[in-house]
Tab-separated table of N, CA and C in Angstrom:
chain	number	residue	atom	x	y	z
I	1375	UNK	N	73.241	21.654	-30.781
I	1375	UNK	CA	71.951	21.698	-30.159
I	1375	UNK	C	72.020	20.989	-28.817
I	1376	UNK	N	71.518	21.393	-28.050
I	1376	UNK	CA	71.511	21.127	-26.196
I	1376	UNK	C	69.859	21.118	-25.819
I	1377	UNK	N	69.533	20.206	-25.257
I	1377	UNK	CA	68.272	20.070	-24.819
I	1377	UNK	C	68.139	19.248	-22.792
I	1378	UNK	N	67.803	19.804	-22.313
I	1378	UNK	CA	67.122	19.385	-20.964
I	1378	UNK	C	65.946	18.989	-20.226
I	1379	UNK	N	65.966	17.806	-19.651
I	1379	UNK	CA	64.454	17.936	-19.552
I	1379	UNK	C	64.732	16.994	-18.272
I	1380	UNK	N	63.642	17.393	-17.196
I	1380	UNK	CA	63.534	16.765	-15.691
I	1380	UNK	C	62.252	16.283	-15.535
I	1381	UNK	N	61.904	15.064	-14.884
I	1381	UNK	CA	60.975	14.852	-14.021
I	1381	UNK	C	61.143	13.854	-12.796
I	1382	UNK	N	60.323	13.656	-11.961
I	1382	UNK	CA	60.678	12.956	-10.352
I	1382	UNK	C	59.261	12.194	-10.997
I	1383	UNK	N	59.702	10.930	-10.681
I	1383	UNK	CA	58.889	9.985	-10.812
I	1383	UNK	C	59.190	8.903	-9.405
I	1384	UNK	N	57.716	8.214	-9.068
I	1384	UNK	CA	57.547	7.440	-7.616
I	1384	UNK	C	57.979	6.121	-7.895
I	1385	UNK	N	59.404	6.050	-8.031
I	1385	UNK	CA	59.953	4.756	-8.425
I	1385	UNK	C	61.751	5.299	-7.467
I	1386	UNK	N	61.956	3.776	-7.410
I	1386	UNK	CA	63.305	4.247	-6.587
I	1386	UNK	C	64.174	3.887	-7.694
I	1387	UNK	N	66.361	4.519	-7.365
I	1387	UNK	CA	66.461	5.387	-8.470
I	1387	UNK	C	66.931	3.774	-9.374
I	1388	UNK	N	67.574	2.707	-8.348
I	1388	UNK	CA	67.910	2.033	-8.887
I	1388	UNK	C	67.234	1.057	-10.166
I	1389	UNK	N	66.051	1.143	-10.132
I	1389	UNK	CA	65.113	0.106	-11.213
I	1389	UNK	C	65.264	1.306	-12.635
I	1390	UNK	N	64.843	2.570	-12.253
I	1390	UNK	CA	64.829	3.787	-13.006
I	1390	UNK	C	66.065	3.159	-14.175
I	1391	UNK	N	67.300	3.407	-13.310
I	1391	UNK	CA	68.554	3.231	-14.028
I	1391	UNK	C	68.719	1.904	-14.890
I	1392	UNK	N	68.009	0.876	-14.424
I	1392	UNK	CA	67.741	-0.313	-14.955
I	1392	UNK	C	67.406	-0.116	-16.151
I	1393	UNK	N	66.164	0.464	-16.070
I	1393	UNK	CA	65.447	0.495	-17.595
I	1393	UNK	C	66.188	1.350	-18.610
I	1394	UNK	N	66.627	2.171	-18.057
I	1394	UNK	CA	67.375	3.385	-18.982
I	1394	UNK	C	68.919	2.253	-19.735
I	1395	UNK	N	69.294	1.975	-18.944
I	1395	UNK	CA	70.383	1.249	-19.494
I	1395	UNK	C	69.935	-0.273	-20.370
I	1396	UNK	N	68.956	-0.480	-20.255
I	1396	UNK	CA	68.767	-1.780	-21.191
I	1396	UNK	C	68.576	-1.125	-22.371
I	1397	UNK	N	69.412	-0.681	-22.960
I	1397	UNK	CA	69.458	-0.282	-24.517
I	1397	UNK	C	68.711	-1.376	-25.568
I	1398	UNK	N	69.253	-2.668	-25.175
I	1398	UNK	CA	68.533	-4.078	-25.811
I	1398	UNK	C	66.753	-3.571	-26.114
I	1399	UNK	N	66.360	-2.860	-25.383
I	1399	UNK	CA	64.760	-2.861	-25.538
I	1399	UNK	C	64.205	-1.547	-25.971
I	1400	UNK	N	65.443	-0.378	-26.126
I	1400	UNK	CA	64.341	0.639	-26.647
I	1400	UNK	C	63.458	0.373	-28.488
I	1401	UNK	N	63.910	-0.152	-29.107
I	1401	UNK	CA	63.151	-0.854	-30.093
I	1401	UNK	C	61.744	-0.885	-29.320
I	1402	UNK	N	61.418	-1.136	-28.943
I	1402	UNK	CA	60.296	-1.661	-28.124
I	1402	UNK	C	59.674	-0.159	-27.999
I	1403	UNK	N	60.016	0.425	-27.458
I	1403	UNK	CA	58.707	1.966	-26.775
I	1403	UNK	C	60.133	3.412	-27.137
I	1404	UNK	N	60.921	3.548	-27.907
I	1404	UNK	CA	61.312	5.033	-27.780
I	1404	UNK	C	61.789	5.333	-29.177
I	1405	UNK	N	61.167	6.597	-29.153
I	1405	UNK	CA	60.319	7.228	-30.500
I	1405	UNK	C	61.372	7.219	-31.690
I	1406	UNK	N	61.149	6.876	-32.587
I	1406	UNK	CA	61.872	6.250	-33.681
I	1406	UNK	C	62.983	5.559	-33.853
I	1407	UNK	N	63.340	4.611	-32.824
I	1407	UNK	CA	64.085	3.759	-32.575
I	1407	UNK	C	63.846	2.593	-33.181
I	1408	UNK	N	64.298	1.878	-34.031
I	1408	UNK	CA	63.907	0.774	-34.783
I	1408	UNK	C	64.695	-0.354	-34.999
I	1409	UNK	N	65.914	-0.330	-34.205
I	1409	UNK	CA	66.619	-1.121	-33.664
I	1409	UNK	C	67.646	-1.196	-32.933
I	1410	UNK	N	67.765	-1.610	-31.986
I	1410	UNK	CA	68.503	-1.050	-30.903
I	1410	UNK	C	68.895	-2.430	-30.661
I	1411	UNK	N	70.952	-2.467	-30.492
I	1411	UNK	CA	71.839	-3.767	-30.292
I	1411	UNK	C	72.671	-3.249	-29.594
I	1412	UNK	N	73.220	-4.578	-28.268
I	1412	UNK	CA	74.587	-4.351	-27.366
I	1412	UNK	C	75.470	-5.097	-28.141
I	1413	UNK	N	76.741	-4.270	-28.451
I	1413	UNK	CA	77.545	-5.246	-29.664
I	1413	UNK	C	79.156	-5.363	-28.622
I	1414	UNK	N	78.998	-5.040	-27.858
I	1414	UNK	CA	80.228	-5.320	-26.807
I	1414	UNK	C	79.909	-4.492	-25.592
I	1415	UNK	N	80.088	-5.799	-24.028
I	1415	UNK	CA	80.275	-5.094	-23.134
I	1415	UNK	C	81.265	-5.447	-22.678
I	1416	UNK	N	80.904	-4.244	-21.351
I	1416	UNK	CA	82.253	-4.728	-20.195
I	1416	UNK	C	81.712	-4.312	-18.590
I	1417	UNK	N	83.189	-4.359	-17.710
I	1417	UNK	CA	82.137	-4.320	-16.682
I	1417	UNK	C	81.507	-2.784	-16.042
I	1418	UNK	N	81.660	-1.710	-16.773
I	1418	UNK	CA	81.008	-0.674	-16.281
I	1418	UNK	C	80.565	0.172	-17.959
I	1419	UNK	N	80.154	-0.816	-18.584
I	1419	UNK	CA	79.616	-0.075	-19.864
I	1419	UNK	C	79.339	-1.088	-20.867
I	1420	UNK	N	79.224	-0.289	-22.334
I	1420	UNK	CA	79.182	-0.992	-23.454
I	1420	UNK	C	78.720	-0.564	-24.369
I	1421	UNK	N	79.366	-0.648	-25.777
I	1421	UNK	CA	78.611	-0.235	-26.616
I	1421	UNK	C	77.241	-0.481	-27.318
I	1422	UNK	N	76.710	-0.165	-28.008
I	1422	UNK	CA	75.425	-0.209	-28.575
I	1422	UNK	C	75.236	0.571	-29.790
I	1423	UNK	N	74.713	-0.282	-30.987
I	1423	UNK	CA	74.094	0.354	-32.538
I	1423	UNK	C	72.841	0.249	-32.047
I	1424	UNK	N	72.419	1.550	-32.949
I	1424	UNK	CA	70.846	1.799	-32.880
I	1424	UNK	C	70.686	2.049	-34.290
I	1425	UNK	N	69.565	2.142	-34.649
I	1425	UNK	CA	68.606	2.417	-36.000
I	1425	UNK	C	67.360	3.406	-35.461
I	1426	UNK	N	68.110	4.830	-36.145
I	1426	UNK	CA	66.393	5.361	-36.023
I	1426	UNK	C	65.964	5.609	-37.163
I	1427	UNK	N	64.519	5.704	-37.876
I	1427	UNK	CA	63.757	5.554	-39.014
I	1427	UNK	C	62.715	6.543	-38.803
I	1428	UNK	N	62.344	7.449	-40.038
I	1428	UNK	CA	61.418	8.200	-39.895
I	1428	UNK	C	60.765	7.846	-41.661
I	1429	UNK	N	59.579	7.494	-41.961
I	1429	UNK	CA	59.348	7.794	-42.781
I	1429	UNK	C	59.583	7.303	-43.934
I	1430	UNK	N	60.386	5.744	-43.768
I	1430	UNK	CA	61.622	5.329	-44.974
I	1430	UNK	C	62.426	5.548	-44.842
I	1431	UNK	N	63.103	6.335	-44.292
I	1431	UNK	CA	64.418	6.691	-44.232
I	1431	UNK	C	64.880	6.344	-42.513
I	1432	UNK	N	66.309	5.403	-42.754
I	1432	UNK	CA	66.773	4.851	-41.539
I	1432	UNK	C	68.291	5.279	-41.577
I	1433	UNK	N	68.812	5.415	-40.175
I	1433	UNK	CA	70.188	5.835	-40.096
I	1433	UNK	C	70.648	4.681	-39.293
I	1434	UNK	N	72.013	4.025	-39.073
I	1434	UNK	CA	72.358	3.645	-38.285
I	1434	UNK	C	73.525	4.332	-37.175
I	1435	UNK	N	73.366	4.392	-36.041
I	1435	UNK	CA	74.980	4.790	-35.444
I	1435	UNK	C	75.281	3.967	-33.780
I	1436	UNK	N	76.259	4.546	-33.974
I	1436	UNK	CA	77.224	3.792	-32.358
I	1436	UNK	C	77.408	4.792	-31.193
I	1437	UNK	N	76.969	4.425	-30.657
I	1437	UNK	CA	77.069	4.784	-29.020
I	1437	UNK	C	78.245	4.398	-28.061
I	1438	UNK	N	78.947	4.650	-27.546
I	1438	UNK	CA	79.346	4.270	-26.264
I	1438	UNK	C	78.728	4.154	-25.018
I	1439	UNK	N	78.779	3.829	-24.041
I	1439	UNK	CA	77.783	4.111	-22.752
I	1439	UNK	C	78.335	3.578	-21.641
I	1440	UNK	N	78.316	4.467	-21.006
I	1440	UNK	CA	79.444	4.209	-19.312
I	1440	UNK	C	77.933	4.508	-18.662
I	1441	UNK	N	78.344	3.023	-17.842
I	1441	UNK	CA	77.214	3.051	-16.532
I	1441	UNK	C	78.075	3.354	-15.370
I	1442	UNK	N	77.161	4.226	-14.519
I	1442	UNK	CA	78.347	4.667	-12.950
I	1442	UNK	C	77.184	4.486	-11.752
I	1443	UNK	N	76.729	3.130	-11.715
I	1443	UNK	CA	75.731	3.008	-10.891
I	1443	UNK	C	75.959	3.531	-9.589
I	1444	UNK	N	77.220	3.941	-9.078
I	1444	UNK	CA	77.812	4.235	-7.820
I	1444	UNK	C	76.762	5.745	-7.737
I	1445	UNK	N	77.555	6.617	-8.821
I	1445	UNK	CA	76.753	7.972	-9.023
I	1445	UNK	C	75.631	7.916	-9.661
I	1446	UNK	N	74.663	6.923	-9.940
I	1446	UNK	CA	73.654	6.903	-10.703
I	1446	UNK	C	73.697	7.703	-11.852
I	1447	UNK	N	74.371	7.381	-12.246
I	1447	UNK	CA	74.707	8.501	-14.017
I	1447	UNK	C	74.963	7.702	-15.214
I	1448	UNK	N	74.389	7.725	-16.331
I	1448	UNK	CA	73.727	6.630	-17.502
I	1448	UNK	C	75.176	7.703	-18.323
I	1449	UNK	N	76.430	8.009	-19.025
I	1449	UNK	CA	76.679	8.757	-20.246
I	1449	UNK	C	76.978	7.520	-21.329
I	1450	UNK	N	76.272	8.824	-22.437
I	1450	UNK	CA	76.531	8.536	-23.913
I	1450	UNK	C	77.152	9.268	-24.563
I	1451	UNK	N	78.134	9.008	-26.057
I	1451	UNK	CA	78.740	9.118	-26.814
I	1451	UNK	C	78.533	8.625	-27.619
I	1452	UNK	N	78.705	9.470	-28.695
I	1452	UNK	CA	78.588	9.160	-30.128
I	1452	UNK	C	80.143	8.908	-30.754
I	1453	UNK	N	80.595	7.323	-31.304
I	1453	UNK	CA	81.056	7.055	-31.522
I	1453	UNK	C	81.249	6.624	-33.358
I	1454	UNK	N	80.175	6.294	-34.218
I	1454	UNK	CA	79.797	6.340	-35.472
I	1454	UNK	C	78.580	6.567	-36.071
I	1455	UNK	N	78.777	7.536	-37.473
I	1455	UNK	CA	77.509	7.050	-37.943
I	1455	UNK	C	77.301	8.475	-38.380
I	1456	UNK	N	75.708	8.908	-38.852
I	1456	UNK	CA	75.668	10.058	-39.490
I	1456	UNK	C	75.504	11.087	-38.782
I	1457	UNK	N	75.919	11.734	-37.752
I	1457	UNK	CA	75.919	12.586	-37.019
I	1457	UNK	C	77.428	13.342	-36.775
I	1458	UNK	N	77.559	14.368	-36.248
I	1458	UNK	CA	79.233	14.849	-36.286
I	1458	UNK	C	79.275	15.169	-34.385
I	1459	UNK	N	77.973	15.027	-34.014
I	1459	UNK	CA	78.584	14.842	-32.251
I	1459	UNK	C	77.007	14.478	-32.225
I	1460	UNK	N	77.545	13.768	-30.732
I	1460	UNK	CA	76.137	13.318	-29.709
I	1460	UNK	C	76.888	12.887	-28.812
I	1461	UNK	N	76.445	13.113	-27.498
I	1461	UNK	CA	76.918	12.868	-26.133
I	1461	UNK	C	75.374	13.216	-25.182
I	1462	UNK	N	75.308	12.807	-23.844
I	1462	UNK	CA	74.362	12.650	-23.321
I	1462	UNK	C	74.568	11.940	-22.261
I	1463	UNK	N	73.513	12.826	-20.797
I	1463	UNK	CA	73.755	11.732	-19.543
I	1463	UNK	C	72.029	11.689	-19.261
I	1464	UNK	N	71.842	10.836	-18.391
I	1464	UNK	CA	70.906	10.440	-17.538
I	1464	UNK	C	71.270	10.297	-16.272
I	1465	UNK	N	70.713	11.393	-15.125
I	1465	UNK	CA	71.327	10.871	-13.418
I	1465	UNK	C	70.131	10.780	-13.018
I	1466	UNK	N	69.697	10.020	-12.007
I	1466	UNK	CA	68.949	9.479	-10.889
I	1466	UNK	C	69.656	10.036	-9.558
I	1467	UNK	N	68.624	10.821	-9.100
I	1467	UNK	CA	68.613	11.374	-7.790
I	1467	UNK	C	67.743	11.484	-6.913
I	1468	UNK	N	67.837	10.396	-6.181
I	1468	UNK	CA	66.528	9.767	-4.615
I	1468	UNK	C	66.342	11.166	-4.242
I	1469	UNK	N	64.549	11.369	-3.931
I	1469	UNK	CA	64.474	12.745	-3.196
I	1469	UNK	C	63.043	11.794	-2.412
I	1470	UNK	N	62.602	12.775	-2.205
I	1470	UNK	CA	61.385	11.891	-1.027
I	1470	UNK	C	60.488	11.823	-1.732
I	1471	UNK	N	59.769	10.469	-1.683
I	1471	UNK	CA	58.636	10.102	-3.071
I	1471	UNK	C	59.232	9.737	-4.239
I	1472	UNK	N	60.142	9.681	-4.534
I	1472	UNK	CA	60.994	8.953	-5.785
I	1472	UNK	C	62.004	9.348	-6.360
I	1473	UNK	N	62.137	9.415	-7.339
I	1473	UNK	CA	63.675	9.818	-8.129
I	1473	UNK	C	63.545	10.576	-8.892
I	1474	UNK	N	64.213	11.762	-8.556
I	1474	UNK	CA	64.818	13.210	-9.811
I	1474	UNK	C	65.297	12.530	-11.202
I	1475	UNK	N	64.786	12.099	-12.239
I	1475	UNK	CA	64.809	11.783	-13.082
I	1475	UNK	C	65.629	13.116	-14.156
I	1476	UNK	N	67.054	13.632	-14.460
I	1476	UNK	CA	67.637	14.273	-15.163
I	1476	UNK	C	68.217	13.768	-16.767
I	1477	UNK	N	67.800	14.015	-17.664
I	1477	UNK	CA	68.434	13.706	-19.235
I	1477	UNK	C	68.579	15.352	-19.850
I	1478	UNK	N	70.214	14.812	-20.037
I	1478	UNK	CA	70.661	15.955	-20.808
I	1478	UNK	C	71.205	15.357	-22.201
I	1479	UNK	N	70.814	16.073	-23.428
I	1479	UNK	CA	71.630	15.520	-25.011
I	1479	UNK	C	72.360	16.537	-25.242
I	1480	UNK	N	73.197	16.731	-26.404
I	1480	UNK	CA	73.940	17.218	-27.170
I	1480	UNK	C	73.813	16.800	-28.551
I	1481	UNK	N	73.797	17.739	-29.434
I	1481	UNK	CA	74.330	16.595	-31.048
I	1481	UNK	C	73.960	17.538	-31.926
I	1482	UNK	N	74.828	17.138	-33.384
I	1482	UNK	CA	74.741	17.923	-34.051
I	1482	UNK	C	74.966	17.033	-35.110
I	1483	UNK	N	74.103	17.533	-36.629
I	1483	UNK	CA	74.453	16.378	-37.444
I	1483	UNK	C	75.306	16.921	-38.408
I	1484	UNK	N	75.871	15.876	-39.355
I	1484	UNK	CA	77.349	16.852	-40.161
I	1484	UNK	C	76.398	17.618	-41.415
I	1485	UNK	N	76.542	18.825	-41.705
I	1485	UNK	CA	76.133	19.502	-42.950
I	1485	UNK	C	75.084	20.788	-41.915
I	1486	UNK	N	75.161	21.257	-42.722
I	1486	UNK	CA	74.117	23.124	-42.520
I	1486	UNK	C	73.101	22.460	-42.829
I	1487	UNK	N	72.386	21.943	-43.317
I	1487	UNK	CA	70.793	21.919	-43.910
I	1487	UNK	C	70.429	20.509	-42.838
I	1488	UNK	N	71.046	19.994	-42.558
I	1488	UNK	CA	70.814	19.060	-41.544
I	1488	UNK	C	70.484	19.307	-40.284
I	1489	UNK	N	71.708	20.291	-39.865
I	1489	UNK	CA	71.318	20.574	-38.523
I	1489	UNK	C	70.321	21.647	-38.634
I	1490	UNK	N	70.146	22.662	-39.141
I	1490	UNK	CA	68.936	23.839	-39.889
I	1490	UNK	C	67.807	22.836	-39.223
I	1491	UNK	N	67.795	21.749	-40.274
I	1491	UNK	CA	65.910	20.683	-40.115
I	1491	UNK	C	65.437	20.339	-38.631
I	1492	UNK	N	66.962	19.771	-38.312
I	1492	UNK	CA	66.944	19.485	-37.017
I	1492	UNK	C	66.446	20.115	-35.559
I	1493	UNK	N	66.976	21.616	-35.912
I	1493	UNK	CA	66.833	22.077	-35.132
I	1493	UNK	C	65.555	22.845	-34.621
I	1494	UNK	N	65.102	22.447	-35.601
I	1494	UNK	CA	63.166	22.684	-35.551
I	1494	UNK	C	62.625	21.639	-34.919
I	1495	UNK	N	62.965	20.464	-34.824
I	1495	UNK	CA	62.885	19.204	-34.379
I	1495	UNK	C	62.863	18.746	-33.198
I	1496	UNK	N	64.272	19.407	-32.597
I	1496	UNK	CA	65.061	18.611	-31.511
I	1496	UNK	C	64.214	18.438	-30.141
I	1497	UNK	N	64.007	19.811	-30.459
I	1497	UNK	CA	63.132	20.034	-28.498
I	1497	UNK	C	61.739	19.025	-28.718
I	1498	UNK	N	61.311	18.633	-29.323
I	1498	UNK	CA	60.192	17.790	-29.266
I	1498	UNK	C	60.504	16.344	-29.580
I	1499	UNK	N	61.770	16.330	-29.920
I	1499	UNK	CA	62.048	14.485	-30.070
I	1499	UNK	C	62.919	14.232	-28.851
I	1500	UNK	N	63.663	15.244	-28.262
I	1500	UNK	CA	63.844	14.800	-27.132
I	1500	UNK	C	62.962	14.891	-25.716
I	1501	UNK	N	61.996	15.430	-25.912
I	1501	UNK	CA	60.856	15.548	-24.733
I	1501	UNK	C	59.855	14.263	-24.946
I	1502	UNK	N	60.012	13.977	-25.922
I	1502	UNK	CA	58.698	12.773	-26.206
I	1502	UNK	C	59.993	11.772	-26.178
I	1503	UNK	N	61.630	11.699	-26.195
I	1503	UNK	CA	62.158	10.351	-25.634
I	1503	UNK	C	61.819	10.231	-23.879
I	1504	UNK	N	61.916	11.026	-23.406
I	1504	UNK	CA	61.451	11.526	-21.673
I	1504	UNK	C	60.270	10.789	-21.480
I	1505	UNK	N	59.469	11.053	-22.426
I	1505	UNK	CA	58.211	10.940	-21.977
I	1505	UNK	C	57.941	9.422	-22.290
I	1506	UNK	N	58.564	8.751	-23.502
I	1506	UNK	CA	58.333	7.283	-23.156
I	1506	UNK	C	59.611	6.466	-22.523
I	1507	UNK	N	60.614	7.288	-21.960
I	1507	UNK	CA	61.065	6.450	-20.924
I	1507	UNK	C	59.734	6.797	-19.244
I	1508	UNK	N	59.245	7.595	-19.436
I	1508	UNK	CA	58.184	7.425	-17.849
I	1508	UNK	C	57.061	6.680	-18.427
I	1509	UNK	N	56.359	6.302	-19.773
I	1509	UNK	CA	55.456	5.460	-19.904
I	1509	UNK	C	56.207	4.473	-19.571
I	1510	UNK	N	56.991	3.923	-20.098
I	1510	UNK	CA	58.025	2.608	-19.809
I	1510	UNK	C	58.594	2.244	-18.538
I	1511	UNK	N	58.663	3.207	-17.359
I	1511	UNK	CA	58.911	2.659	-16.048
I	1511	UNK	C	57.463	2.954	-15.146
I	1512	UNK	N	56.542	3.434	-15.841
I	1512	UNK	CA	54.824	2.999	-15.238
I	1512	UNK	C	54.253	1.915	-15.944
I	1513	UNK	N	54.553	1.082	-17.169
I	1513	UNK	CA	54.600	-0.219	-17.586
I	1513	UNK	C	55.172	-1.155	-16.898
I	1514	UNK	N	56.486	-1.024	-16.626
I	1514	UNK	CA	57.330	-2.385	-15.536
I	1514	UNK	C	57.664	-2.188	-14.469
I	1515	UNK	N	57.186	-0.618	-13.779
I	1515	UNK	CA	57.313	-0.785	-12.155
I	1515	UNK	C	56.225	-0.163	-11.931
I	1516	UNK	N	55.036	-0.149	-12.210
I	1516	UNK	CA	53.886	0.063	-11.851
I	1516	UNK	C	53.218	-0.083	-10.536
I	1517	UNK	N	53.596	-0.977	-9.956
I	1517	UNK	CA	53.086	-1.398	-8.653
I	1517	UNK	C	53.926	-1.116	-7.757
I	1518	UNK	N	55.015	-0.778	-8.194
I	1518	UNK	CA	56.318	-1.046	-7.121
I	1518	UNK	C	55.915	-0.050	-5.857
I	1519	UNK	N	56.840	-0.596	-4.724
I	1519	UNK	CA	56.617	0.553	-3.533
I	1519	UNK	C	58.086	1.263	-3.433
I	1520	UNK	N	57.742	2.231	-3.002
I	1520	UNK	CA	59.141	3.170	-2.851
I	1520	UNK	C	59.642	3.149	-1.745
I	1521	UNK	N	60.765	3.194	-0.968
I	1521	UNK	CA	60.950	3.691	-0.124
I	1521	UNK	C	61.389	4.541	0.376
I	1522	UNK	N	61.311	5.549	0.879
I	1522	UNK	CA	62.106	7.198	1.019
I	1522	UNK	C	63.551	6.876	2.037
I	1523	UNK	N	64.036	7.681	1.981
I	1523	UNK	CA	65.593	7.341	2.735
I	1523	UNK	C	64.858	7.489	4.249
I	1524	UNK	N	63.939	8.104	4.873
I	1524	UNK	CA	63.418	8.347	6.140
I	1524	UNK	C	62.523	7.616	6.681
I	1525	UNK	N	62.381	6.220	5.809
I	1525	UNK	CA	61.620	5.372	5.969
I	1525	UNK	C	60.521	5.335	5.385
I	1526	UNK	N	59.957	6.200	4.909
I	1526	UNK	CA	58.520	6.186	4.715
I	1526	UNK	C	57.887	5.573	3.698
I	1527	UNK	N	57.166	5.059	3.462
I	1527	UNK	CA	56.609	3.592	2.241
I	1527	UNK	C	55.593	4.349	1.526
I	1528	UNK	N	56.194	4.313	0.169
I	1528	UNK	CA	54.230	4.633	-0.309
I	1528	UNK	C	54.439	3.972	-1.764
I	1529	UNK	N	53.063	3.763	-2.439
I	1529	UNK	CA	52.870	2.993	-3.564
I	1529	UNK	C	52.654	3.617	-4.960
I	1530	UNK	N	53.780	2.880	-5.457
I	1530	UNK	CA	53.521	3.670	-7.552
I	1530	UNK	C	52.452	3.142	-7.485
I	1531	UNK	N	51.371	3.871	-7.881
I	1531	UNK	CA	49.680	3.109	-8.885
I	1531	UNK	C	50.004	3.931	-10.458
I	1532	UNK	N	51.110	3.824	-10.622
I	1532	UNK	CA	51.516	4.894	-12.144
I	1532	UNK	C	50.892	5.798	-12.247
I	1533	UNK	N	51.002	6.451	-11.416
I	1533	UNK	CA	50.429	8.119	-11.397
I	1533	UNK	C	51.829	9.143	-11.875
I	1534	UNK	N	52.437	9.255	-12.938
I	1534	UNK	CA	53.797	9.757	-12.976
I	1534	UNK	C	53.488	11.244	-13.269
């Protein structure tokens, strides 16, 4: 299963990338995430266990995650746990008025009746993760001002 989803939000790209990479806090605001840990870094990545929970029922798995702040590009890998693939990027791309906000997933879970459930699923659990990573950078950069590469100044009032 492959899912895409874009939006340009009035934030510049570097804070964007900030929030996306503090894995430490999606516990906090992204949709059935119920615990989210950095269990080793380094200096252009790190891994991370998460817990997602629906209902009573909780999974745990492992991530990899290469940050390439150079290229503004967030990738993930699925490294353990109950799934048989997951991989995934996030790029930030400055355009005028803010940042091309791009998330692409992959994943598939191990067994036929799994991925079957799933796949009724997917396109709406990954559009509503989108959607509270932009509640979550109109929560902590709300006010911020942008600046366009041509100079021009204008103000997030979290209008995303």
């Amino acid at each position: 299963m492959e899912f895409d989803t874009a939006r340009t939000l009035p934030y510049d790209a570097d804070p964007l990338f900030d929030l996306v990479a503090d894995v430490d806090k999606y516990e906090e605001f992204a949709p059935f995430c119920v615990e989210s840990q950095i269990t080793e870094r380094w200096a252009d990545g790190f891994d991370a266990r998460l817990a997602v929970g629906v209902r009573g029922l909780r999974e745990h798995f492992i991530s990899r995650v290469q940050l390439d702040r150079a290229n503004r590009k967030i990738a993930f890998r699925y490294l353990d746990g109950p799934l048989s693939n997951l991989a995934g990027t996030w790029t930030f791309t400055p355009v005028d008025g803010g940042t091309y906000v791009h998330f692409h997933v992959t994943f598939a879970f191990r067994g036929r009746r799994l991925n079957m459930l799933a796949s009724k699923l997917f396109d709406a659990v990954s559009k509503r993760m989108m959607d509270a990573f932009v509640v979550r950078a109109r929560s902590k950069l709300g006010g911020r001002t942008y600046r366009s590469p041509t100079g021009r100044t204008t103000t997030a009032k979290g209008a995303i």
